């Protein structure tokens, strides 16, 4: 098995008096689409911000290793220059920055063809969108696609995609899935964050996240079945319980008691 | 404008005219204008350097009258009723020497039902001590439409005092859209004062953009009075200041008639030791009118910044891109 490009070890993040990430462990390998499934509030986006180094999301403990190097103390820019980037769930709007320029930002000496290709990959016509501002005049779905195009154009080594399908019309979902697969085929590791199990089909590996930790890592179909059959029903019953008790109850139901199959394979 | 063209047009003019016009054309280009556009036969043009009208070209439906003033020019610009001026009217004002005073008393009369777009470029590229005082009066008659875009270039020394003071009357069903932009080079001292009266079913949109650095001072005072029923008004102010620059934005919107709708939107980005303030004043004198305002003053939006950092830009590059986009 190829060595992981991203290795998260015992990551803990506490914000505003709440434990957001708890002893979180996760590996993502080059060329793989790793889906992170979890209900709303499970800590998926917080993990994305912590990986990117966003303000207020510096871990309290644990390590984030990228290509074997601990990047926990690096700035966002430094991480981006190592090849890590993030597509925000709700991308920022920019007055006066044309879509074409925004898409080419992560490229050294961006040329028109690269921008056109990236926009084409998210089914946006460069002639129509290239000179429009990436501002409030774009619909939520259009802005989302522009964000994905910018990540795609950058050819990152690790792309963190936070809910890339939200706000995208059903007809375009196929394009987005194709784009995600294309990124992996081109060698990027993709951490695909979603609460929609349908996207797990795009993945080569899937993890389930709950209460700020990873409960299960393994086959996407197995994860998908568990997620739809167990996680959703658990939501109501566990919501009010102390975390430790809730987690123990969840773990009882998980194949392998929450251990990563990959970790088991690696141990063998 | 090429030197050959200038020389060809200089026939019969007093000595020095061609050189001054060539200098003004270069200044015009630095302010963002296209000197070649001033040569097109179907483009109305007025070029004023210091207190001299260097070029004036009318097209059917538009008329210029200019008189000399001490240290300036008094200009009347008429657009005939019902006429649609197809190509934007180009105005060029400037002072090329390092020192000088330019007073422009301009009256714009846009006839009923007429439609025109003006592109004004004001350039003071070498200014060390230059004062440009625009005293304007704009009358957009019933059902007429005027789009007025003004771009400034003040060079790099900060030695310009610019005082655009304009009174605007927009009659019933009229439309006045204006953009004032001072984002290239130093601002120096800017005191913009617009007083706008808006009639029934008329519309006003005012966009003001400025970027102050070092010891620049920016003062914007905009008053929009929505006097007619269903009058609509929007002010949009985008200012960035850094170093020790100071900006002070005072915007007033009055809803004085039934169905009047107004909105003021101010964003100011502050960097370094700069200082920015915004004082919006909302006055409503009719229970069927509504005026709203929003303001964001301070550092750049964190999410916008982090989005750009995640593409590999450093913080200075990202902030500059956000500011340049905002005032673009």
Coordinates of C-alpha atoms in Angstrom, one line a residue:
Chain A
X1 CA 0.0 0.0 0.0
X2 CA 1.3 3.5 -0.9
X3 CA 2.4 5.6 2.0
X4 CA -0.2 8.2 3.0
X5 CA 0.4 11.7 1.9
X6 CA -1.8 13.0 4.8
X7 CA -1.5 11.4 8.2
X8 CA -3.5 12.8 11.1
X9 CA -2.5 11.5 14.5
X10 CA -4.6 12.0 17.7
X11 CA -5.8 15.4 16.7
X12 CA -7.7 17.4 19.2
X13 CA -9.4 20.8 18.7
X14 CA -11.3 22.7 21.4
X15 CA -13.2 25.9 20.4
X16 CA -15.3 28.1 22.6
X17 CA -15.3 25.6 25.4
X18 CA -16.3 22.6 23.2
X19 CA -14.3 19.6 22.1
X20 CA -14.7 19.8 18.3
X21 CA -12.1 17.1 17.2
X22 CA -11.3 14.3 19.6
X23 CA -8.3 12.0 19.2
X24 CA -8.9 12.0 15.5
X25 CA -6.8 9.7 13.3
X26 CA -7.0 9.5 9.5
X27 CA -4.8 8.6 6.6
X28 CA -5.3 9.7 3.0
X29 CA -3.1 8.3 0.2
X30 CA -2.1 9.9 -3.1
X31 CA -4.5 9.3 -6.0
X32 CA -7.3 8.2 -3.7
X33 CA -10.7 9.8 -3.2
X34 CA -11.3 9.5 0.5
X35 CA -14.9 10.3 1.5
X36 CA -15.6 11.6 4.9
X37 CA -19.2 10.9 5.8
X38 CA -20.8 12.5 8.8
X39 CA -23.9 14.1 10.0
X40 CA -24.2 17.9 10.4
X41 CA -22.2 19.0 13.4
X42 CA -19.9 16.0 13.5
X43 CA -16.8 18.2 12.9
X44 CA -16.1 17.6 9.2
X45 CA -15.7 21.2 8.3
X46 CA -13.7 21.9 11.4
X47 CA -11.3 19.2 10.4
X48 CA -11.1 20.8 6.9
X49 CA -10.2 24.2 8.4
X50 CA -7.7 22.6 10.8
X51 CA -6.0 20.8 7.9
X52 CA -5.9 24.1 5.9
X53 CA -4.6 26.0 9.0
X54 CA -7.5 28.5 9.2
X55 CA -7.5 31.0 12.0
X56 CA -9.1 29.6 15.2
X57 CA -8.6 26.0 14.1
X58 CA -5.1 25.4 15.3
X59 CA -5.2 21.9 17.0
X60 CA -4.7 21.8 20.8
X61 CA -2.8 18.6 20.4
X62 CA -1.9 15.9 17.9
X63 CA -0.1 16.1 14.6
X64 CA -0.9 16.7 11.0
X65 CA 1.7 15.1 8.8
X66 CA 1.9 15.9 5.1
X67 CA 4.3 13.9 3.1
X68 CA 5.9 12.9 6.4
X69 CA 6.4 16.5 7.6
X70 CA 4.5 17.9 10.6
X71 CA 2.6 20.9 9.2
X72 CA 0.6 21.8 12.3
X73 CA 2.5 25.1 12.8
X74 CA 2.5 26.2 9.1
X75 CA 0.4 29.1 7.8
X76 CA -2.3 28.6 5.2
X77 CA 0.0 30.0 2.5
X78 CA 2.8 27.6 3.4
X79 CA 0.4 24.7 3.3
X80 CA -1.0 25.8 0.0
X81 CA 2.5 26.1 -1.4
X82 CA 3.1 22.5 -0.3
X83 CA 0.1 21.5 -2.5
X84 CA -2.8 21.5 0.0
X85 CA -5.9 23.5 -0.8
X86 CA -9.6 23.7 0.2
X87 CA -12.8 24.2 -1.6
X88 CA -15.0 25.9 0.9
X89 CA -18.6 24.7 1.5
X90 CA -19.8 28.2 1.1
X91 CA -17.2 30.0 -0.9
X92 CA -16.4 33.7 -0.3
X93 CA -17.6 36.3 -2.8
X94 CA -15.2 38.7 -4.3
X95 CA -16.2 42.0 -5.7
X96 CA -14.3 42.9 -8.8
X97 CA -12.2 39.7 -9.2
X98 CA -13.1 38.1 -12.4
X99 CA -13.9 34.4 -12.4
X100 CA -11.1 33.7 -14.8
X101 CA -8.5 35.4 -12.6
X102 CA -9.8 33.6 -9.5
X103 CA -9.6 30.2 -11.2
X104 CA -6.0 30.8 -12.2
X105 CA -4.8 32.1 -8.8
X106 CA -3.2 28.9 -7.7
X107 CA -1.3 28.5 -10.9
X108 CA 2.2 29.9 -11.6
X109 CA 2.0 31.8 -14.8
X110 CA -1.6 30.8 -15.4
X111 CA -2.6 30.8 -19.1
X112 CA -6.0 31.0 -20.7
X113 CA -6.1 27.4 -21.7
X114 CA -5.7 26.1 -18.2
X115 CA -8.5 28.4 -17.0
X116 CA -10.8 27.4 -19.8
X117 CA -10.1 23.7 -19.2
X118 CA -10.8 24.1 -15.5
X119 CA -14.1 26.0 -16.1
X120 CA -15.0 23.4 -18.7
X121 CA -14.5 20.7 -16.1
X122 CA -17.3 22.1 -14.0
X123 CA -19.5 22.8 -17.0
X124 CA -19.0 26.5 -17.0
X125 CA -18.4 28.3 -20.3
X126 CA -15.3 30.5 -20.1
X127 CA -16.7 33.0 -22.6
X128 CA -19.8 33.5 -20.4
X129 CA -18.1 33.3 -17.0
X130 CA -14.5 34.2 -17.5
X131 CA -14.9 38.0 -17.1
X132 CA -17.8 38.0 -14.6
X133 CA -17.0 38.9 -11.1
X134 CA -16.9 36.1 -8.5
X135 CA -19.3 38.0 -6.4
X136 CA -22.9 38.1 -5.3
X137 CA -24.2 38.1 -8.9
X138 CA -23.2 34.4 -9.2
X139 CA -25.8 31.9 -7.9
X140 CA -24.7 29.7 -5.1
X141 CA -24.3 26.8 -7.5
X142 CA -22.3 28.8 -10.0
X143 CA -20.0 30.1 -7.2
X144 CA -19.5 26.6 -6.0
X145 CA -18.5 25.4 -9.4
X146 CA -16.0 28.2 -9.7
X147 CA -14.5 27.2 -6.4
X148 CA -14.1 23.6 -7.6
X149 CA -12.6 24.8 -10.9
X150 CA -10.0 26.9 -9.0
X151 CA -9.0 23.8 -7.0
X152 CA -9.0 21.6 -10.1
X153 CA -6.8 24.1 -11.9
X154 CA -4.3 24.2 -9.1
X155 CA -3.6 20.4 -9.5
X156 CA -3.1 20.1 -5.7
X157 CA -1.4 17.2 -4.0
X158 CA -4.2 17.2 -1.5
X159 CA -7.6 18.7 -2.3
X160 CA -10.0 19.1 0.6
X161 CA -13.5 19.4 -0.8
X162 CA -16.1 20.5 1.7
X163 CA -19.6 19.5 0.6
X164 CA -18.8 20.0 -3.1
X165 CA -22.2 18.8 -4.1
X166 CA -24.3 21.2 -2.0
X167 CA -26.0 23.8 -4.0
X168 CA -25.2 22.0 -7.3
X169 CA -28.1 21.2 -9.5
X170 CA -28.9 17.5 -10.0
X171 CA -28.0 17.6 -13.7
X172 CA -24.5 18.8 -12.9
X173 CA -23.7 16.4 -10.1
X174 CA -22.3 13.9 -12.7
X175 CA -19.9 16.6 -13.9
X176 CA -18.7 17.2 -10.3
X177 CA -18.2 13.4 -9.7
X178 CA -16.3 13.2 -12.9
X179 CA -14.1 16.1 -11.9
X180 CA -13.4 14.5 -8.5
X181 CA -12.4 11.2 -10.1
X182 CA -10.3 13.2 -12.7
X183 CA -8.4 14.9 -9.9
X184 CA -7.5 11.6 -8.3
X185 CA -6.5 10.0 -11.6
X186 CA -4.2 12.9 -12.1
X187 CA -2.5 12.0 -8.8
X188 CA -4.2 14.3 -6.3
X189 CA -5.4 12.9 -3.0
X190 CA -9.0 14.0 -2.5
X191 CA -10.6 14.3 0.9
X192 CA -14.2 14.5 0.1
X193 CA -16.3 15.8 2.9
X194 CA -20.1 15.2 2.7
X195 CA -23.1 14.2 4.6
X196 CA -24.7 12.6 1.5
X197 CA -23.9 8.9 1.2
X198 CA -24.5 9.0 -2.6
X199 CA -21.0 10.6 -3.0
X200 CA -19.4 7.6 -1.3
X201 CA -19.7 5.8 -4.6
X202 CA -17.1 8.2 -6.0
X203 CA -14.6 7.1 -3.4
X204 CA -11.9 4.5 -3.1
X205 CA -12.0 4.7 0.7
X206 CA -14.6 6.1 3.1
X207 CA -14.5 7.1 6.7
X208 CA -17.4 7.9 9.1
X209 CA -17.0 10.8 11.4
X210 CA -19.1 11.3 14.5
X211 CA -18.7 13.5 17.5
X212 CA -15.4 14.8 16.3
X213 CA -13.7 11.5 15.7
X214 CA -13.3 8.8 13.1
X215 CA -15.4 5.8 13.8
X216 CA -14.7 3.7 10.8
X217 CA -12.5 3.6 7.8
X218 CA -12.8 1.1 5.0
X219 CA -14.8 0.1 2.0
X220 CA -17.0 2.9 0.7
X221 CA -20.0 0.6 0.3
X222 CA -19.7 -0.8 3.8
X223 CA -19.4 2.7 5.1
X224 CA -22.3 3.9 3.1
X225 CA -24.6 1.1 4.4
X226 CA -23.6 1.7 8.0
X227 CA -24.0 5.4 7.6
X228 CA -27.5 5.2 6.1
X229 CA -28.6 2.3 8.4
X230 CA -27.1 3.3 11.7
X231 CA -25.7 6.9 11.8
X232 CA -28.9 8.7 10.8
X233 CA -31.1 6.8 13.3
X234 CA -28.5 7.3 16.0
X235 CA -28.8 11.1 15.7
X236 CA -31.9 11.4 17.8
X237 CA -31.0 8.9 20.5
X238 CA -27.5 10.1 21.0
X239 CA -27.8 13.8 20.8
X240 CA -28.3 14.5 24.5
X241 CA -25.9 11.9 26.0
X242 CA -22.4 12.6 27.3
X243 CA -19.9 12.1 24.5
X244 CA -18.1 9.1 26.0
X245 CA -21.3 7.2 26.6
X246 CA -22.6 8.1 23.2
X247 CA -19.4 7.1 21.5
X248 CA -19.3 3.8 23.3
X249 CA -22.8 3.0 22.2
X250 CA -22.0 3.9 18.6
X251 CA -18.9 1.8 18.6
X252 CA -20.9 -1.3 19.7
X253 CA -22.6 -1.1 16.3
X254 CA -19.6 -0.5 14.1
X255 CA -18.0 -3.3 12.1
X256 CA -14.6 -3.9 13.7
X257 CA -15.5 -1.8 16.6
X258 CA -14.4 1.4 14.9
X259 CA -11.0 0.3 13.9
X260 CA -9.7 1.2 10.5
X261 CA -9.4 -1.8 8.2
X262 CA -6.5 0.0 6.6
X263 CA -4.8 0.2 10.0
X264 CA -5.5 -3.5 10.6
X265 CA -4.1 -4.3 7.1
X266 CA -1.0 -2.2 7.8
X267 CA -0.5 -3.9 11.2
X268 CA -0.7 -7.3 9.5
Chain B
X1 CA -3.1 60.6 -30.1
X2 CA 0.0 60.3 -32.2
X3 CA 2.4 63.3 -32.7
X4 CA 1.6 63.3 -36.4
X5 CA -2.1 63.6 -35.8
X6 CA -1.5 66.3 -33.2
X7 CA 0.7 68.2 -35.7
X8 CA -2.0 67.8 -38.4
X9 CA -4.6 69.2 -36.1
X10 CA -2.3 72.0 -34.9
X11 CA -2.6 73.9 -38.2
X12 CA -3.7 77.4 -37.4
X13 CA -3.3 77.1 -33.7
X14 CA -1.0 79.1 -31.5
X15 CA 2.6 77.9 -30.9
X16 CA 2.8 75.3 -28.2
X17 CA -0.7 74.0 -28.7
X18 CA 0.4 70.7 -30.3
X19 CA 2.9 70.0 -27.5
X20 CA 0.3 70.7 -24.8
X21 CA -2.3 68.6 -26.5
X22 CA 0.2 65.7 -26.8
X23 CA 1.1 66.1 -23.1
X24 CA -2.6 66.0 -22.2
X25 CA -3.2 62.9 -24.3
X26 CA -0.4 61.2 -22.4
X27 CA -2.0 62.3 -19.2
X28 CA -5.4 61.1 -20.5
X29 CA -3.9 57.7 -21.2
X30 CA -2.4 57.6 -17.7
X31 CA -5.9 58.3 -16.3
X32 CA -7.2 55.2 -18.1
X33 CA -8.5 56.9 -21.2
X34 CA -7.9 55.9 -24.8
X35 CA -6.5 58.9 -26.7
X36 CA -7.4 57.3 -30.1
X37 CA -11.1 57.4 -29.1
X38 CA -10.8 61.2 -29.0
X39 CA -10.1 61.2 -32.8
X40 CA -13.2 59.3 -33.9
X41 CA -15.6 61.5 -35.9
X42 CA -18.7 60.1 -34.2
X43 CA -17.3 60.7 -30.6
X44 CA -18.1 64.0 -28.9
X45 CA -14.9 65.3 -27.2
X46 CA -13.9 68.1 -24.9
X47 CA -10.3 68.5 -23.8
X48 CA -9.4 71.1 -21.2
X49 CA -5.9 71.7 -20.0
X50 CA -5.5 74.1 -17.1
X51 CA -7.5 77.1 -18.3
X52 CA -7.4 76.3 -22.1
X53 CA -9.9 74.3 -24.2
X54 CA -7.5 72.4 -26.4
X55 CA -10.0 70.4 -28.4
X56 CA -13.8 70.4 -28.7
X57 CA -15.7 68.2 -31.1
X58 CA -19.5 68.0 -31.1
X59 CA -21.8 65.4 -32.7
X60 CA -25.4 65.8 -33.7
X61 CA -27.5 66.2 -30.6
X62 CA -24.8 67.5 -28.2
X63 CA -23.5 71.0 -27.9
X64 CA -20.5 72.5 -25.9
X65 CA -20.2 76.1 -24.9
X66 CA -17.0 77.1 -23.2
X67 CA -15.8 80.4 -21.7
X68 CA -12.5 81.1 -20.1
X69 CA -12.3 81.8 -16.4
X70 CA -9.4 83.0 -14.3
X71 CA -7.6 79.7 -13.6
X72 CA -10.2 77.7 -15.4
X73 CA -13.1 77.1 -17.8
X74 CA -16.8 77.5 -17.6
X75 CA -18.4 74.8 -19.7
X76 CA -22.1 74.2 -20.7
X77 CA -22.9 70.9 -22.1
X78 CA -26.3 70.4 -23.6
X79 CA -27.8 67.1 -24.9
X80 CA -30.9 67.9 -26.9
X81 CA -34.3 66.5 -25.9
X82 CA -35.1 63.0 -27.2
X83 CA -31.6 62.4 -28.6
X84 CA -29.7 59.3 -27.9
X85 CA -26.0 59.8 -28.1
X86 CA -24.7 56.6 -29.5
X87 CA -21.1 56.7 -28.5
X88 CA -19.8 57.8 -25.0
X89 CA -18.9 61.5 -24.8
X90 CA -15.2 61.8 -23.8
X91 CA -14.2 64.6 -21.5
X92 CA -10.6 65.2 -20.5
X93 CA -9.6 67.6 -17.8
X94 CA -6.1 68.0 -16.5
X95 CA -3.1 70.0 -15.4
X96 CA 0.2 68.8 -16.8
X97 CA 2.7 71.1 -15.0
X98 CA 3.8 70.4 -11.4
X99 CA 1.8 73.4 -10.1
X100 CA -1.4 75.0 -11.1
X101 CA -5.0 75.7 -10.3
X102 CA -7.9 74.5 -12.5
X103 CA -11.4 75.5 -11.8
X104 CA -14.1 73.9 -13.9
X105 CA -17.6 75.3 -13.7
X106 CA -19.6 72.7 -15.6
X107 CA -23.3 72.7 -16.3
X108 CA -24.8 69.6 -17.9
X109 CA -28.3 69.8 -19.2
X110 CA -29.7 66.5 -20.4
X111 CA -32.9 67.2 -22.3
X112 CA -36.2 65.4 -21.7
X113 CA -36.1 61.8 -23.0
X114 CA -32.4 62.1 -24.0
X115 CA -29.8 59.4 -23.3
X116 CA -26.1 59.9 -23.0
X117 CA -23.0 58.4 -21.4
X118 CA -20.0 60.5 -20.4
X119 CA -16.5 59.3 -19.7
X120 CA -14.5 61.9 -17.9
X121 CA -10.8 61.5 -17.2
X122 CA -9.0 63.9 -14.9
X123 CA -5.3 63.7 -14.9
X124 CA -2.6 65.5 -12.9
X125 CA 0.3 63.2 -13.6
X126 CA 3.1 65.5 -12.4
X127 CA 1.3 67.3 -9.7
X128 CA 3.4 68.6 -6.8
X129 CA 0.9 71.4 -6.0
X130 CA -2.2 71.3 -8.1
X131 CA -5.7 72.2 -7.1
X132 CA -8.6 71.0 -9.2
X133 CA -12.0 72.4 -8.2
X134 CA -15.0 71.1 -10.1
X135 CA -18.2 73.1 -9.5
X136 CA -20.8 71.1 -11.3
X137 CA -24.5 71.3 -11.9
X138 CA -26.3 68.5 -13.5
X139 CA -29.9 68.5 -14.7
X140 CA -31.4 65.3 -15.9
X141 CA -34.8 66.3 -17.4
X142 CA -37.9 64.2 -17.4
X143 CA -37.4 60.7 -18.7
X144 CA -33.7 61.4 -19.6
X145 CA -30.8 59.1 -18.7
X146 CA -27.2 60.1 -17.9
X147 CA -24.4 57.7 -17.1
X148 CA -21.4 59.7 -15.9
X149 CA -18.1 57.9 -15.2
X150 CA -15.2 59.9 -13.8
X151 CA -11.7 58.5 -13.4
X152 CA -8.8 60.3 -11.9
X153 CA -5.0 59.9 -12.0
X154 CA -3.0 62.1 -9.7
X155 CA 0.6 60.9 -10.1
X156 CA 2.7 59.6 -7.2
X157 CA 3.5 62.7 -5.1
X158 CA 0.2 63.3 -3.4
X159 CA 0.3 66.9 -4.3
X160 CA -3.2 67.2 -5.6
X161 CA -6.2 68.8 -4.0
X162 CA -9.3 67.7 -5.8
X163 CA -12.7 69.1 -4.9
X164 CA -15.6 67.8 -7.0
X165 CA -18.7 69.6 -5.8
X166 CA -21.7 68.7 -7.8
X167 CA -25.4 69.5 -7.5
X168 CA -27.7 67.1 -9.3
X169 CA -31.4 67.4 -10.2
X170 CA -33.1 64.3 -11.6
X171 CA -36.6 65.0 -12.9
X172 CA -39.6 62.6 -13.1
X173 CA -38.6 59.2 -14.6
X174 CA -35.0 60.3 -15.1
X175 CA -32.0 58.2 -14.4
X176 CA -28.6 59.3 -13.2
X177 CA -25.8 56.7 -12.7
X178 CA -22.4 57.9 -11.7
X179 CA -19.1 56.4 -10.8
X180 CA -16.2 58.4 -9.4
X181 CA -12.9 56.6 -9.2
X182 CA -9.6 57.7 -7.7
X183 CA -7.7 54.5 -7.4
X184 CA -4.5 55.1 -9.4
X185 CA -1.5 56.9 -8.0
X186 CA -1.9 59.0 -4.9
X187 CA -5.1 60.7 -3.8
X188 CA -3.6 63.7 -2.1
X189 CA -6.5 65.6 -0.7
X190 CA -10.0 64.7 -2.0
X191 CA -13.2 66.4 -0.9
X192 CA -16.1 65.0 -2.9
X193 CA -19.5 66.6 -2.3
X194 CA -22.6 65.5 -4.2
X195 CA -26.1 66.8 -3.5
X196 CA -28.7 65.0 -5.4
X197 CA -32.5 65.7 -5.7
X198 CA -34.5 62.8 -7.1
X199 CA -37.9 63.3 -8.5
X200 CA -40.9 61.0 -9.0
X201 CA -40.1 57.5 -10.4
X202 CA -36.5 58.7 -10.9
X203 CA -33.4 56.6 -10.2
X204 CA -30.0 57.6 -8.9
X205 CA -27.0 55.3 -8.4
X206 CA -23.7 56.7 -7.1
X207 CA -20.6 54.7 -6.8
X208 CA -17.5 56.2 -5.3
X209 CA -14.1 54.4 -5.1
X210 CA -10.8 55.6 -3.7
X211 CA -7.6 54.2 -2.5
X212 CA -5.6 56.3 -0.1
X213 CA -2.0 55.7 0.9
X214 CA 0.7 57.5 2.9
X215 CA -0.8 60.8 4.2
X216 CA -3.7 61.0 1.7
X217 CA -7.0 62.4 3.0
X218 CA -10.3 61.3 1.6
X219 CA -13.6 63.0 2.4
X220 CA -16.8 62.0 0.8
X221 CA -20.1 63.7 1.4
X222 CA -23.1 62.4 -0.5
X223 CA -26.6 63.5 0.1
X224 CA -29.5 62.0 -1.8
X225 CA -33.0 63.3 -1.3
X226 CA -35.7 61.0 -2.6
X227 CA -38.3 63.7 -3.1
X228 CA -40.7 62.2 -5.6
X229 CA -43.0 59.3 -5.2
X230 CA -41.3 56.0 -5.9
X231 CA -37.9 57.6 -6.3
X232 CA -35.0 55.2 -5.9
X233 CA -31.5 55.9 -4.7
X234 CA -28.4 53.8 -4.1
X235 CA -25.0 55.0 -2.8
X236 CA -22.1 52.5 -2.9
X237 CA -18.9 53.6 -1.4
X238 CA -15.7 51.6 -1.7
X239 CA -12.6 53.0 0.0
X240 CA -9.4 51.5 1.0
X241 CA -6.8 53.3 3.1
X242 CA -3.3 52.2 4.3
X243 CA -0.2 53.8 5.9
X244 CA -1.4 57.0 7.6
X245 CA -4.2 57.8 5.1
X246 CA -7.6 58.9 6.5
X247 CA -11.0 58.5 5.0
X248 CA -14.2 60.0 6.2
X249 CA -17.5 59.1 4.6
X250 CA -20.7 61.0 5.3
X251 CA -23.7 59.7 3.5
X252 CA -27.3 60.9 3.8
X253 CA -30.3 59.5 2.2
X254 CA -33.7 61.0 2.7
X255 CA -37.0 59.3 1.9
X256 CA -39.3 62.1 1.5
X257 CA -42.2 60.7 -0.6
X258 CA -44.4 57.6 -0.7
X259 CA -42.8 54.5 -2.2
X260 CA -39.3 56.0 -2.1
X261 CA -36.6 53.4 -1.7
X262 CA -33.0 54.1 -0.8
X263 CA -30.0 52.1 0.3
X264 CA -26.5 53.1 1.3
X265 CA -23.7 50.6 1.1
X266 CA -20.3 51.5 2.4
X267 CA -17.2 49.3 2.6
X268 CA -13.9 50.7 3.9
X269 CA -10.8 48.6 4.3
X270 CA -8.1 49.8 6.7
X271 CA -4.5 48.7 6.8
X272 CA -1.5 49.8 8.8
X273 CA -2.0 53.1 10.8
X274 CA -4.7 54.3 8.5
X275 CA -8.1 55.5 9.8
X276 CA -11.6 55.2 8.3
X277 CA -15.0 56.4 9.4
X278 CA -18.5 56.2 8.0
X279 CA -21.4 58.2 9.2
X280 CA -24.6 57.3 7.5
X281 CA -27.7 59.4 8.1
X282 CA -31.1 58.1 7.3
X283 CA -34.0 60.5 7.3
X284 CA -37.5 59.4 6.4
X285 CA -40.4 61.9 6.2
X286 CA -43.1 59.6 4.7
X287 CA -44.5 56.5 6.3
X288 CA -44.5 54.8 2.9
X289 CA -40.8 55.3 2.3
X290 CA -37.9 53.1 3.3
X291 CA -34.2 53.7 3.5
X292 CA -31.6 51.1 4.6
X293 CA -27.9 51.2 5.1
X294 CA -25.0 48.7 5.5
X295 CA -21.4 49.4 6.3
X296 CA -18.3 47.2 6.8
X297 CA -15.2 49.0 8.0
X298 CA -11.9 47.5 9.1
X299 CA -9.7 44.7 8.0
X300 CA -10.5 42.5 5.0
X301 CA -13.0 39.8 5.4
X302 CA -11.3 36.8 7.0
X303 CA -13.0 34.2 4.8
X304 CA -12.1 36.1 1.6
X305 CA -8.5 36.4 2.8
X306 CA -8.2 32.7 3.7
X307 CA -9.7 31.6 0.4
X308 CA -6.9 33.4 -1.4
X309 CA -4.2 32.2 1.0
X310 CA -5.4 28.7 0.3
X311 CA -4.4 29.3 -3.4
X312 CA -0.9 30.0 -2.3
X313 CA -1.0 33.8 -2.2
X314 CA 0.8 35.5 0.7
X315 CA -1.2 37.9 2.9
X316 CA 0.0 41.1 1.2
X317 CA -0.8 39.7 -2.2
X318 CA -4.2 38.5 -1.0
X319 CA -5.1 41.8 0.6
X320 CA -4.0 43.8 -2.4
X321 CA -6.1 41.6 -4.7
X322 CA -9.2 42.1 -2.5
X323 CA -8.7 45.8 -2.3
X324 CA -8.0 46.1 -6.1
X325 CA -11.1 44.1 -6.8
X326 CA -13.2 46.2 -4.5
X327 CA -12.2 49.4 -6.1
X328 CA -12.0 48.1 -9.6

